[in-house]
N, CA and C atoms as an extended XYZ file, in Angstrom:
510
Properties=species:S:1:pos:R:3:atomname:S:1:resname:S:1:resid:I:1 pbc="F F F"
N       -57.367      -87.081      -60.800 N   UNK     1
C       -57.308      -85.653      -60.528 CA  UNK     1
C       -55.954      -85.115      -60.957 C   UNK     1
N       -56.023      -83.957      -61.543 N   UNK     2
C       -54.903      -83.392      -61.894 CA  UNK     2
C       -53.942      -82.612      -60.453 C   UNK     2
N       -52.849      -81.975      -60.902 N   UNK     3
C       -52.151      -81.613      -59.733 CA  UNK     3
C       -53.479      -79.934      -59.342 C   UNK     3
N       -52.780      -79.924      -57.914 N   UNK     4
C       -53.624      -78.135      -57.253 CA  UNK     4
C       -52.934      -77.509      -57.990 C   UNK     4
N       -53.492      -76.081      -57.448 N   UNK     5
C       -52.425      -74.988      -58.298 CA  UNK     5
C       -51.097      -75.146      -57.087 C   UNK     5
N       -50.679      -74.878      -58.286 N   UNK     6
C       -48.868      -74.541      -57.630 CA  UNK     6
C       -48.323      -73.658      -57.806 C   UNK     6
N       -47.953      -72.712      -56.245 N   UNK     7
C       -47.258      -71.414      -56.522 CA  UNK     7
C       -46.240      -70.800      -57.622 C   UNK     7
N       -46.102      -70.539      -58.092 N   UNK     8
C       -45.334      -69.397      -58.664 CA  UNK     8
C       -44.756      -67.992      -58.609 C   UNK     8
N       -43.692      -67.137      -59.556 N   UNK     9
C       -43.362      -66.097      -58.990 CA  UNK     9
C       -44.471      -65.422      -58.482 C   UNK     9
N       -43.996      -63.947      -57.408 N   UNK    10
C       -45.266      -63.510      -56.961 CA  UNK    10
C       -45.429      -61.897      -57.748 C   UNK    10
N       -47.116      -62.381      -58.347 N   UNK    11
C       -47.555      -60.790      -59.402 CA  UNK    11
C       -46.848      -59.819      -58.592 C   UNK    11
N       -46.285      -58.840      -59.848 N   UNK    12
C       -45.830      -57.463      -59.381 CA  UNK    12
C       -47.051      -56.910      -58.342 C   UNK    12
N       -46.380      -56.359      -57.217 N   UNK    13
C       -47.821      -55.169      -56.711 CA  UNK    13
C       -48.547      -54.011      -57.464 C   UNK    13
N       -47.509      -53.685      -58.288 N   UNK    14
C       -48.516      -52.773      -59.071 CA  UNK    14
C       -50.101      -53.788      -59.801 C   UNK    14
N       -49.583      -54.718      -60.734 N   UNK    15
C       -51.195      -55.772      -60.857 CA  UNK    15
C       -51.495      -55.686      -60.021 C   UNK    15
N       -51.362      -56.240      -59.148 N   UNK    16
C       -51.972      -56.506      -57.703 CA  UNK    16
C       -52.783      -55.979      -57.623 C   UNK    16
N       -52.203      -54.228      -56.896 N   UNK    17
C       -53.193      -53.099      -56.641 CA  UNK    17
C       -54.220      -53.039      -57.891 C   UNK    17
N       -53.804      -52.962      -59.140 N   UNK    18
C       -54.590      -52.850      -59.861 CA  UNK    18
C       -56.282      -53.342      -59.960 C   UNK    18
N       -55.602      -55.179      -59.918 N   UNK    19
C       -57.018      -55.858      -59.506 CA  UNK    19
C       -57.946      -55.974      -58.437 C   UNK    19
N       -57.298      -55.202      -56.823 N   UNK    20
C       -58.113      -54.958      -56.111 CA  UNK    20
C       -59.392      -53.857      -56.477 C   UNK    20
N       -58.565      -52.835      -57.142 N   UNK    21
C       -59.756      -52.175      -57.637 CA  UNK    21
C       -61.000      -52.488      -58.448 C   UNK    21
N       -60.612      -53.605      -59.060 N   UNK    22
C       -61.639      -53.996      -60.207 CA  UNK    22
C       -62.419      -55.391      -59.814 C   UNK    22
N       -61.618      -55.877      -58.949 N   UNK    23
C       -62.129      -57.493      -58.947 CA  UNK    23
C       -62.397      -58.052      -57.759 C   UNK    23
N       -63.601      -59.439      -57.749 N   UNK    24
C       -63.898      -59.319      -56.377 CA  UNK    24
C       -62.471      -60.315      -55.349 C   UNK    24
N       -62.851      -60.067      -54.139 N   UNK    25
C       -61.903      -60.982      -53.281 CA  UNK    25
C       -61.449      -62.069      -53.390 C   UNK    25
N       -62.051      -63.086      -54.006 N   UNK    26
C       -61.522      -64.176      -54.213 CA  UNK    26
C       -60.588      -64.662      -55.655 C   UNK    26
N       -61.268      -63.638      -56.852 N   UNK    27
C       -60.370      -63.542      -57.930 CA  UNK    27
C       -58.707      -62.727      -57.585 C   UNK    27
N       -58.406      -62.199      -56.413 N   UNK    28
C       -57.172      -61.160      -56.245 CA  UNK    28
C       -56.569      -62.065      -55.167 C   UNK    28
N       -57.474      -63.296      -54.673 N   UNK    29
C       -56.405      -63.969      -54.107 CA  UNK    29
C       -55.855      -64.885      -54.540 C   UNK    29
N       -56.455      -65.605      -55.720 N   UNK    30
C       -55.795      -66.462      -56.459 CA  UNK    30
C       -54.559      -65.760      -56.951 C   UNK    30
N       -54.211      -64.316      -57.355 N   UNK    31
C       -53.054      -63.949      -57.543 CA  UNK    31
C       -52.007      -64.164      -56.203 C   UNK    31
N       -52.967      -63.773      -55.162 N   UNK    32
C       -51.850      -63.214      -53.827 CA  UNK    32
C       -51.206      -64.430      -53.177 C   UNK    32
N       -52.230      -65.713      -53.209 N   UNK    33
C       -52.064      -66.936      -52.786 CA  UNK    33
C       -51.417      -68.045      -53.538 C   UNK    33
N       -50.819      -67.650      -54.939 N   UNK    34
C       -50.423      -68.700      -55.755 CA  UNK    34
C       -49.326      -68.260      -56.850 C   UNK    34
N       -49.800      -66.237      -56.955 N   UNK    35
C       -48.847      -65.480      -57.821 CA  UNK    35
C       -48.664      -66.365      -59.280 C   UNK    35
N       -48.014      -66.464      -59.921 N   UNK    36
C       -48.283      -66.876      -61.640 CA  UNK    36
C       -47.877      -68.253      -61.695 C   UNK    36
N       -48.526      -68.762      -60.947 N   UNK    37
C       -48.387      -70.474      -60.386 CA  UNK    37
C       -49.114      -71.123      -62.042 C   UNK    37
N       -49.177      -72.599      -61.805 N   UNK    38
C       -50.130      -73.204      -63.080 CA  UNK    38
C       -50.383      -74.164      -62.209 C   UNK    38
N       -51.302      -74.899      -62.909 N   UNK    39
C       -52.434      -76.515      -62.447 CA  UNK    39
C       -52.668      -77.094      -63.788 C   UNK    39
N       -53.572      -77.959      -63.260 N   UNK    40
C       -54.159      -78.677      -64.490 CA  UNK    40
C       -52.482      -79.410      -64.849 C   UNK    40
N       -51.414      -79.588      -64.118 N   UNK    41
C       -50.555      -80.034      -64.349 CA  UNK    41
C       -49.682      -79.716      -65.653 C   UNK    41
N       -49.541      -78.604      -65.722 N   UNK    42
C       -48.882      -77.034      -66.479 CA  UNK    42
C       -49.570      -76.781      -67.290 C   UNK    42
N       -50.891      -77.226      -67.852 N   UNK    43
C       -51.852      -76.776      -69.178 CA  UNK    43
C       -52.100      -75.439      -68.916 C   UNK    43
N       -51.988      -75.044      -67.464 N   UNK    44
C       -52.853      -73.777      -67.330 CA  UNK    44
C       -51.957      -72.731      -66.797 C   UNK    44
N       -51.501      -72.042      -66.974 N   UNK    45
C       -50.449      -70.892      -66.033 CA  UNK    45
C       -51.122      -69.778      -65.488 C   UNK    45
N       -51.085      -69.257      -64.773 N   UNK    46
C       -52.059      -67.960      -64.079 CA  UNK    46
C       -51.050      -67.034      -64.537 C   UNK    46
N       -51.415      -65.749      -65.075 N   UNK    47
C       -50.562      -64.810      -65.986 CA  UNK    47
C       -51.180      -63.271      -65.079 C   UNK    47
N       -49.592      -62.366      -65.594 N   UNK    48
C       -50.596      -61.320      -65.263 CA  UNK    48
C       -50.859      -60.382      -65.739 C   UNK    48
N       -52.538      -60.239      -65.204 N   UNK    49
C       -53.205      -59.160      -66.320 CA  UNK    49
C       -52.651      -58.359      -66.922 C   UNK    49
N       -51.549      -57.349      -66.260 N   UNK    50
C       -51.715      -55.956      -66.702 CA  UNK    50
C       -50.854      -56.627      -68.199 C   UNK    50
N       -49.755      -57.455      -68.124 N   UNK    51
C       -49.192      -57.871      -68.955 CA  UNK    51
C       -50.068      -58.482      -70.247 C   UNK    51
N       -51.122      -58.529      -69.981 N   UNK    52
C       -51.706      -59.441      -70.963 CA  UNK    52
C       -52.899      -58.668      -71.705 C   UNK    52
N       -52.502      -57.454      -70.954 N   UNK    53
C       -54.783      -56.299      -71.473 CA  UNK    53
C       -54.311      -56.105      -72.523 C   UNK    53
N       -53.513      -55.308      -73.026 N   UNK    54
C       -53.056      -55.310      -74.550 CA  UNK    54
C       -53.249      -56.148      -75.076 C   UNK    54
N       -53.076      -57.118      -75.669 N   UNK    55
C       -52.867      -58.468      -76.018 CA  UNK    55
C       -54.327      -58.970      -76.295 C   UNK    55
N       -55.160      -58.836      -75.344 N   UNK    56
C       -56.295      -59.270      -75.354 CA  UNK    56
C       -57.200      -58.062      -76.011 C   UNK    56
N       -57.066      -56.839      -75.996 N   UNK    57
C       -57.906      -55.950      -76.278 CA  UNK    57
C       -57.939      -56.140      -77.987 C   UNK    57
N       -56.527      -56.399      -78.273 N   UNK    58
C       -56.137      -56.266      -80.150 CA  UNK    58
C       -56.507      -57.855      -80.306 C   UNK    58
N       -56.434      -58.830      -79.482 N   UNK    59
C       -57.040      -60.026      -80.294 CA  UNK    59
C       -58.352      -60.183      -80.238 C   UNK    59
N       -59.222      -60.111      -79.283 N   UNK    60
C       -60.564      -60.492      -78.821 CA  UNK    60
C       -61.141      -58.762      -78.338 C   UNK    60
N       -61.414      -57.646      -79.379 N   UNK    61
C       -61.776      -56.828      -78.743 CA  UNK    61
C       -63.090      -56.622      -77.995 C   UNK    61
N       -63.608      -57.740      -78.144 N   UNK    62
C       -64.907      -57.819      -77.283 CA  UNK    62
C       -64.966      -58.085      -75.816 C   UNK    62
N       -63.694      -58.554      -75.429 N   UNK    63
C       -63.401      -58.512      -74.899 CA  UNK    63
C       -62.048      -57.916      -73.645 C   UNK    63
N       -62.256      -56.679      -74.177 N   UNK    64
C       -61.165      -55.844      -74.242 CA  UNK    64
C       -61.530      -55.475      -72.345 C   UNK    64
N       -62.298      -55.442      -72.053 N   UNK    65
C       -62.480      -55.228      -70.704 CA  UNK    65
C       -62.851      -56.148      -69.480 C   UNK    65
N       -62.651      -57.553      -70.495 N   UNK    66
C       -62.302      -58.261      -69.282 CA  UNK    66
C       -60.961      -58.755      -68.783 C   UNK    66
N       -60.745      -59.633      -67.293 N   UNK    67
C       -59.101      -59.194      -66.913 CA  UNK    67
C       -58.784      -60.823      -67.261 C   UNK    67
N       -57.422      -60.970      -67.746 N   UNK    68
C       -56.930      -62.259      -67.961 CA  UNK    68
C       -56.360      -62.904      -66.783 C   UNK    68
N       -56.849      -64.088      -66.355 N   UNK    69
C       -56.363      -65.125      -65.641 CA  UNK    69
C       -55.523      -66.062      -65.671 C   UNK    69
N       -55.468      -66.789      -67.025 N   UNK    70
C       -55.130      -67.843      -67.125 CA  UNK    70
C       -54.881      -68.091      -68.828 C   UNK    70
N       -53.350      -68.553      -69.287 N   UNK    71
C       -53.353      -69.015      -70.593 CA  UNK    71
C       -52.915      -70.684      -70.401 C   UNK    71
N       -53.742      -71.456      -71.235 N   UNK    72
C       -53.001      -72.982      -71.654 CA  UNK    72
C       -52.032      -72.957      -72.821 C   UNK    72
N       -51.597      -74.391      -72.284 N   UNK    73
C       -50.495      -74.725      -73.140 CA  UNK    73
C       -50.827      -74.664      -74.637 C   UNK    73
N       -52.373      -74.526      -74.831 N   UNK    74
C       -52.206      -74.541      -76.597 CA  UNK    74
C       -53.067      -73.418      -77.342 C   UNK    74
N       -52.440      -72.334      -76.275 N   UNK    75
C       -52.739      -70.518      -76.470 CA  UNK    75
C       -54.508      -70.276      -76.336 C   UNK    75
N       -54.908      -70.850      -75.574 N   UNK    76
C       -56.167      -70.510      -74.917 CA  UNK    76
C       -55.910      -69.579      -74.021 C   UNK    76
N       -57.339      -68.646      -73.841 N   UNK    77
C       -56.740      -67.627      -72.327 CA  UNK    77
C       -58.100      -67.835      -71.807 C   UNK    77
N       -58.311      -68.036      -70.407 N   UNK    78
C       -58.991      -67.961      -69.298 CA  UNK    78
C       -59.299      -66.059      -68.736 C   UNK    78
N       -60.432      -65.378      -69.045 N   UNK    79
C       -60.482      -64.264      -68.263 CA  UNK    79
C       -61.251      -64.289      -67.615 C   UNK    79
N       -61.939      -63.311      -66.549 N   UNK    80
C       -63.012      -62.695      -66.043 CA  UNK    80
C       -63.444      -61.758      -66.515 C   UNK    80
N       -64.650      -61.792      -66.782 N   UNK    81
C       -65.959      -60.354      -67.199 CA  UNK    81
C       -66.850      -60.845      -66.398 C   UNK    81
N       -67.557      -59.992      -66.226 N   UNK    82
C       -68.935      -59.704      -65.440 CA  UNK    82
C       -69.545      -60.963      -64.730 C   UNK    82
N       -68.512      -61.443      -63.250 N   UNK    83
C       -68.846      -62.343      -62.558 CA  UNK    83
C       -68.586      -63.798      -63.401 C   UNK    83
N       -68.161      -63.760      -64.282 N   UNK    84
C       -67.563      -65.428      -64.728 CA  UNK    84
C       -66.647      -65.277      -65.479 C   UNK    84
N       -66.338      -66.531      -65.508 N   UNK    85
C       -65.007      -67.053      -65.887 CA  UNK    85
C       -64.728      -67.615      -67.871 C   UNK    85
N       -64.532      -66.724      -68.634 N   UNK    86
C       -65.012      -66.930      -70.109 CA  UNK    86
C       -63.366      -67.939      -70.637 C   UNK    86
N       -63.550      -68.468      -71.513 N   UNK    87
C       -62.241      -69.559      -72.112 CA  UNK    87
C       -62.420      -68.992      -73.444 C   UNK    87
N       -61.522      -68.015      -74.034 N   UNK    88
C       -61.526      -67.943      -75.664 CA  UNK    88
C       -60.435      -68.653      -76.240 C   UNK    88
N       -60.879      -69.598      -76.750 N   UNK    89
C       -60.279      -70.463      -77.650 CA  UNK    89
C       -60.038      -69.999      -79.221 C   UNK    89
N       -58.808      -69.090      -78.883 N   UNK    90
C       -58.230      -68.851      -80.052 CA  UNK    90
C       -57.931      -69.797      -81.176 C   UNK    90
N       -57.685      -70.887      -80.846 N   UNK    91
C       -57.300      -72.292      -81.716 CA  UNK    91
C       -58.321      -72.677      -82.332 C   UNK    91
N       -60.085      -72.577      -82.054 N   UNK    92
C       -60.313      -72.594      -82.482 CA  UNK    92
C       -61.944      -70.925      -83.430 C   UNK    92
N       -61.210      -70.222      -82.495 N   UNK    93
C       -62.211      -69.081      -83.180 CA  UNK    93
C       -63.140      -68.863      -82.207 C   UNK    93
N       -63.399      -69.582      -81.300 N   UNK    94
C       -65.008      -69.513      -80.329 CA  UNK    94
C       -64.185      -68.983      -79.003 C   UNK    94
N       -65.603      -69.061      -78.104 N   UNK    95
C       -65.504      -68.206      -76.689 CA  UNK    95
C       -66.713      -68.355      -75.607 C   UNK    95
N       -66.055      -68.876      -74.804 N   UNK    96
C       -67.970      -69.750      -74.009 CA  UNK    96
C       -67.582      -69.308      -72.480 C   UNK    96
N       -68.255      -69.185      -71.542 N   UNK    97
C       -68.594      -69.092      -70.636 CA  UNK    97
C       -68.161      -70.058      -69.373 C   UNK    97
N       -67.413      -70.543      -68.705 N   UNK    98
C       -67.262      -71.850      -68.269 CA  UNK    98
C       -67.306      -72.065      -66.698 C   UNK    98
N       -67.554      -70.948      -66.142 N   UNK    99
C       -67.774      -71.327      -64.549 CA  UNK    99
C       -68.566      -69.779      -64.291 C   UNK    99
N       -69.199      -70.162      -63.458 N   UNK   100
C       -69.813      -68.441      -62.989 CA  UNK   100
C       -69.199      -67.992      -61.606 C   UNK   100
N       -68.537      -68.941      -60.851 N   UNK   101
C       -67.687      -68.494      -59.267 CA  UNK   101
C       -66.481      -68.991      -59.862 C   UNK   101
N       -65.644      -67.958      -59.073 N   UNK   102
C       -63.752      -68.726      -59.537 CA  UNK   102
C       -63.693      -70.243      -58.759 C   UNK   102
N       -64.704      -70.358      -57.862 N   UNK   103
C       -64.571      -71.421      -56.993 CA  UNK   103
C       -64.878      -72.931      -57.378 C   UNK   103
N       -65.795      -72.963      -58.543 N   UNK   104
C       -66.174      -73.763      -59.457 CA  UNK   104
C       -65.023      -73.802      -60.714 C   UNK   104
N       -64.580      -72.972      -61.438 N   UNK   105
C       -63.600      -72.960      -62.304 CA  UNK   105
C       -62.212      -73.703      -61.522 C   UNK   105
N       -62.096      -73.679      -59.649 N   UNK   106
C       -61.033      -74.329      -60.018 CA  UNK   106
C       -60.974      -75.715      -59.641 C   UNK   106
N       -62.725      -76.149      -59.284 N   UNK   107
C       -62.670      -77.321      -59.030 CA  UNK   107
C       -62.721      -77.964      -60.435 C   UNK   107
N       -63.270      -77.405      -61.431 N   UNK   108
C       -63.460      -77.858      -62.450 CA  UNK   108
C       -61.762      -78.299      -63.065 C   UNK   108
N       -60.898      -77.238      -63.191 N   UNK   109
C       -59.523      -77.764      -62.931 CA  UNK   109
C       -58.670      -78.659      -62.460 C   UNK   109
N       -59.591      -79.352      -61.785 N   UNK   110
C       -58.515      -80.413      -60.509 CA  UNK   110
C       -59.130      -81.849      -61.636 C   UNK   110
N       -60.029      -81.386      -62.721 N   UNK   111
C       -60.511      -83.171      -62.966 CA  UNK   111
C       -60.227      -83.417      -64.508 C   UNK   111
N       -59.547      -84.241      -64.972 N   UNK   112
C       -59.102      -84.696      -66.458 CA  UNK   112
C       -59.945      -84.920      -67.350 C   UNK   112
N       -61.717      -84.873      -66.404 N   UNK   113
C       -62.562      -85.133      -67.588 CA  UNK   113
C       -63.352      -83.978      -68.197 C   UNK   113
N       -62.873      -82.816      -67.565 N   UNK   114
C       -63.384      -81.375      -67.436 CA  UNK   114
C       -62.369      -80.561      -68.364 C   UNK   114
N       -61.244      -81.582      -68.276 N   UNK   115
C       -60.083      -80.977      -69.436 CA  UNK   115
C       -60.217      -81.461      -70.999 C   UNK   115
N       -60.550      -83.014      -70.888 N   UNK   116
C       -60.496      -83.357      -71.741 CA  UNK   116
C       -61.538      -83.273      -72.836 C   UNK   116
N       -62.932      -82.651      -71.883 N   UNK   117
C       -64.239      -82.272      -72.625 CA  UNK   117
C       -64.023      -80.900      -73.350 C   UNK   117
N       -64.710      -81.550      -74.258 N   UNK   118
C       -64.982      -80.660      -75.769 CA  UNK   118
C       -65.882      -78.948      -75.142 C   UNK   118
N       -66.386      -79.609      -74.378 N   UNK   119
C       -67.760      -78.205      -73.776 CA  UNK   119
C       -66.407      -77.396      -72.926 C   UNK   119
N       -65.281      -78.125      -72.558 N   UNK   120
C       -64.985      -77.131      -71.300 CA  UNK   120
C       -63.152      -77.018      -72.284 C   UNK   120
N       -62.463      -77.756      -71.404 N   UNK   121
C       -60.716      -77.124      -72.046 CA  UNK   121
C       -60.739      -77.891      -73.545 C   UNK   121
N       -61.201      -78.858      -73.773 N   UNK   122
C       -60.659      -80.047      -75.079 CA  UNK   122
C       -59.039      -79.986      -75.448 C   UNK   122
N       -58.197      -80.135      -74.006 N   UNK   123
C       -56.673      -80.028      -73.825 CA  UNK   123
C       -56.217      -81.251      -74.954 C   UNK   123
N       -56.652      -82.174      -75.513 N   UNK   124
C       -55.793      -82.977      -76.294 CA  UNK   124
C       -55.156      -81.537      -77.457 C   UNK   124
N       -53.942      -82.312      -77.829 N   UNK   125
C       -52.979      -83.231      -77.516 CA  UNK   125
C       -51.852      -82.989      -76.457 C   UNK   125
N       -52.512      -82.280      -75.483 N   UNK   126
C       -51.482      -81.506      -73.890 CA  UNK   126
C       -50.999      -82.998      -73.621 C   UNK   126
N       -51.984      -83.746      -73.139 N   UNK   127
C       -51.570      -85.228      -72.396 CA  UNK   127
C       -50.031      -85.466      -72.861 C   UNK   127
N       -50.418      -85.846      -73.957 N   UNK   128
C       -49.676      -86.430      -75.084 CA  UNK   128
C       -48.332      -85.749      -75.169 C   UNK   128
N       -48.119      -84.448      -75.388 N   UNK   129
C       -47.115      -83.706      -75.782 CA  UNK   129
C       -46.651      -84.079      -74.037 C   UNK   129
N       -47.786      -83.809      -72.942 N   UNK   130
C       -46.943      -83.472      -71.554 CA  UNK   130
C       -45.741      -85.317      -71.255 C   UNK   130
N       -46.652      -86.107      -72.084 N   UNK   131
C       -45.836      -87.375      -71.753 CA  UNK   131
C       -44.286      -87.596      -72.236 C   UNK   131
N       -44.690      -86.893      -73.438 N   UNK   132
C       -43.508      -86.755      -74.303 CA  UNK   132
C       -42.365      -85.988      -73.499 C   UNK   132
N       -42.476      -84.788      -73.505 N   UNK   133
C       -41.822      -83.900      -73.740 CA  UNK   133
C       -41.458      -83.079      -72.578 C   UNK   133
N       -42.441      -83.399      -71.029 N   UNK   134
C       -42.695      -83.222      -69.698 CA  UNK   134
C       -43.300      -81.419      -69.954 C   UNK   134
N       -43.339      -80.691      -68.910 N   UNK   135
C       -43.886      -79.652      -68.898 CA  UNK   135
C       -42.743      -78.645      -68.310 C   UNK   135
N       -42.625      -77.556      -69.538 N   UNK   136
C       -41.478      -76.210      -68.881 CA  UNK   136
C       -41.897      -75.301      -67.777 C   UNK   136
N       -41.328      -75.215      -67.507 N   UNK   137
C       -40.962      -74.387      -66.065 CA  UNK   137
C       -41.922      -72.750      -67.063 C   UNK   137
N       -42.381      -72.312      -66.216 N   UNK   138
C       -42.969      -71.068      -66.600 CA  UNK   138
C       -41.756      -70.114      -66.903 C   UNK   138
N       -41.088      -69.184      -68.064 N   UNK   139
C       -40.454      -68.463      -68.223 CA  UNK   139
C       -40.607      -67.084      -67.728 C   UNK   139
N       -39.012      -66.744      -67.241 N   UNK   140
C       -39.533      -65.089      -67.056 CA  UNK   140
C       -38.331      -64.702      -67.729 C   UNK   140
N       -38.773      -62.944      -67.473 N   UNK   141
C       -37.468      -62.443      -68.962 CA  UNK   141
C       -36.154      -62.276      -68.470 C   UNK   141
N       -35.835      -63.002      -67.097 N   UNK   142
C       -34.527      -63.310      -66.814 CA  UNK   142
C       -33.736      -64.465      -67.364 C   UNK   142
N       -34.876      -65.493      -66.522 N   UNK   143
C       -34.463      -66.893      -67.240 CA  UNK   143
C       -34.368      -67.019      -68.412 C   UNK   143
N       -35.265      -66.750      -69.478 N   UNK   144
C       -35.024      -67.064      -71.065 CA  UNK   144
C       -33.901      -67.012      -71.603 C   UNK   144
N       -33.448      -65.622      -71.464 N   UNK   145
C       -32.181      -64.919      -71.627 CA  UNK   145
C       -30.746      -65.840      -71.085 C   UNK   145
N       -30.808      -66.306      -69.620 N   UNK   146
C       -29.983      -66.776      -69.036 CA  UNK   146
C       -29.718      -68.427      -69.806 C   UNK   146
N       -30.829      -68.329      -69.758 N   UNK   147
C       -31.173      -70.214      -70.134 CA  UNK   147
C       -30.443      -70.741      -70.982 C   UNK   147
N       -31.569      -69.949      -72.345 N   UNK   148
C       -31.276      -70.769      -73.794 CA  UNK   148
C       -30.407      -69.422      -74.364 C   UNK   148
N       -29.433      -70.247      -75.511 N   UNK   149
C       -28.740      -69.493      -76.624 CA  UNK   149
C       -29.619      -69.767      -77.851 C   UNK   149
N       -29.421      -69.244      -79.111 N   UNK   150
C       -30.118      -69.560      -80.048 CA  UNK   150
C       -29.957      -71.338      -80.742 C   UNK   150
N       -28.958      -71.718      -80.280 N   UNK   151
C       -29.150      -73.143      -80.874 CA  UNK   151
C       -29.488      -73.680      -79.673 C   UNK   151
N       -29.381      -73.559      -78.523 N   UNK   152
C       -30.244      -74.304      -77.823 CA  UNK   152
C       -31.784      -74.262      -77.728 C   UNK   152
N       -32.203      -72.839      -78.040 N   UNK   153
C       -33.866      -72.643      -78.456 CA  UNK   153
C       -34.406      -73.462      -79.546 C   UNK   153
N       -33.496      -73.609      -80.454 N   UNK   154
C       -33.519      -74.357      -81.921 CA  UNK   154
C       -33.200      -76.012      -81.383 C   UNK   154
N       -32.698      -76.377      -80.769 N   UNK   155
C       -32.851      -77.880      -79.804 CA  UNK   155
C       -34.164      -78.424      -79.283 C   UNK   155
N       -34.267      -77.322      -78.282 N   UNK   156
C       -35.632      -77.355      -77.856 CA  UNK   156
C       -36.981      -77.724      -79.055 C   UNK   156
N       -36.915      -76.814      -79.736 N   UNK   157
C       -37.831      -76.955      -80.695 CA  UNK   157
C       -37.828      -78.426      -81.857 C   UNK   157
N       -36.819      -79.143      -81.646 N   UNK   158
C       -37.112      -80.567      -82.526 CA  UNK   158
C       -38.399      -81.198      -82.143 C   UNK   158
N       -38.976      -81.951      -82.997 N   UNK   159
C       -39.505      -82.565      -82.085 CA  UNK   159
C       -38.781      -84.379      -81.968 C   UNK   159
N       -37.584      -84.364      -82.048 N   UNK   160
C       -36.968      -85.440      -82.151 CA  UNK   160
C       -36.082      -85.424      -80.520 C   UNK   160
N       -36.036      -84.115      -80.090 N   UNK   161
C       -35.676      -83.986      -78.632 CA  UNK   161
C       -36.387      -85.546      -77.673 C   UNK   161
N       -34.761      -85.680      -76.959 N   UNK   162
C       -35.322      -86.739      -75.961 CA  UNK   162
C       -35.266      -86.261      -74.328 C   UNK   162
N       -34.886      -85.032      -73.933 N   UNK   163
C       -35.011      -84.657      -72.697 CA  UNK   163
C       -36.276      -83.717      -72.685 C   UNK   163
N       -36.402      -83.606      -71.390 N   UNK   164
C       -37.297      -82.851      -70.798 CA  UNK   164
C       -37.228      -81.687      -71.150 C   UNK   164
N       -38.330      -80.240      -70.939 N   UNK   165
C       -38.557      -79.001      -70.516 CA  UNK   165
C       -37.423      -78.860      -69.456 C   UNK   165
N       -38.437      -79.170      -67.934 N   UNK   166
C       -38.014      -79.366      -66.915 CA  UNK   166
C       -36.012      -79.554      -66.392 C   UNK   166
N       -35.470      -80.276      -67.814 N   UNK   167
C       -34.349      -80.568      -67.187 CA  UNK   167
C       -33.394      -79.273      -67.805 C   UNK   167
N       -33.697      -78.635      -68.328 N   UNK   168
C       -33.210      -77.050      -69.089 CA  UNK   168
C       -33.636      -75.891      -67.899 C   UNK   168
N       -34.228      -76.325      -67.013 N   UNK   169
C       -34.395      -74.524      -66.019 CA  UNK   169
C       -32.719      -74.948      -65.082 C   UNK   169
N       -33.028      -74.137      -64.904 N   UNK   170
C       -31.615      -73.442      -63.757 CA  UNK   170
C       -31.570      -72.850      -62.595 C   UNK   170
């Protein structure tokens, strides 16, 4: 089993309010109860919508009216439309359907063989990179700024690097 979700900063209230209006109770508490936490042992980050409707309307306009949940580590996004939970896999062009209750999507989350399947995340090469390279701390536009300078962003990015994500937050 992979790790639960794990809290994170907490969504602005303006999202917040936003998604009470639109979404049912249990999708607005995964924000309220976990705020932009990740699981799946960082593949998955919980993001927030309002930050992300743009974004989604100009890439996937078919989906321009559903709300974003969730992006993985290898630019997949997790939304909600009309009572389920859709995975558009930008990486590879497609877009499927993958839980119909949030309650199923996050058990489906807790198991490596639900990640590693082709029908549901097909997370390779996450494992791999996460062994390597460990998993970064979710960025916000304080930290980035604070963090890295431009040659340390340019560090980061080798892939000959022998430290962690993890050992660069502050």
């Amino acid at each position: 089993m992979t790790q639960p979700l794990m809290p994170g900063p907490p969504l602005s209230s303006a999202s917040l309010d936003a998604a009470v209006e639109r979404l049912p109770d249990d999708v607005v508490a995964l924000w309220r109860d976990h705020g932009l936490g990740a699981t799946a042992d960082g593949y998955l980050r919980i993001v927030d919508p309002t930050a992300w409707q743009d974004v989604l309307a100009e890439v996937a306009p078919r989906f321009a009216a559903a709300t974003p949940l969730m992006s993985s580590a290898l630019g997949d996004l997790v939304v909600w439309l009309d009572g389920r939970a859709h995975l558009l896999e930008f990486r590879r062009g497609t877009s499927r359907i993958i839980a119909n209750r949030l309650s199923t999507l996050l058990v489906i989350l807790g198991y490596e063989s639900f990640l590693a399947d082709p029908d549901y995340f097909d997370w390779s090469p996450f494992p791999e990179a996460r062994e390597r390279l460990g998993v970064c701390p979710a960025p916000t536009n304080a930290s980035v700024s604070a963090r890295c300078s431009p040659s340390e962003a340019d560090d980061l990015l080798r892939p000959s690097r022998s430290s962690t994500c993890a050992s660069t937050s502050s």
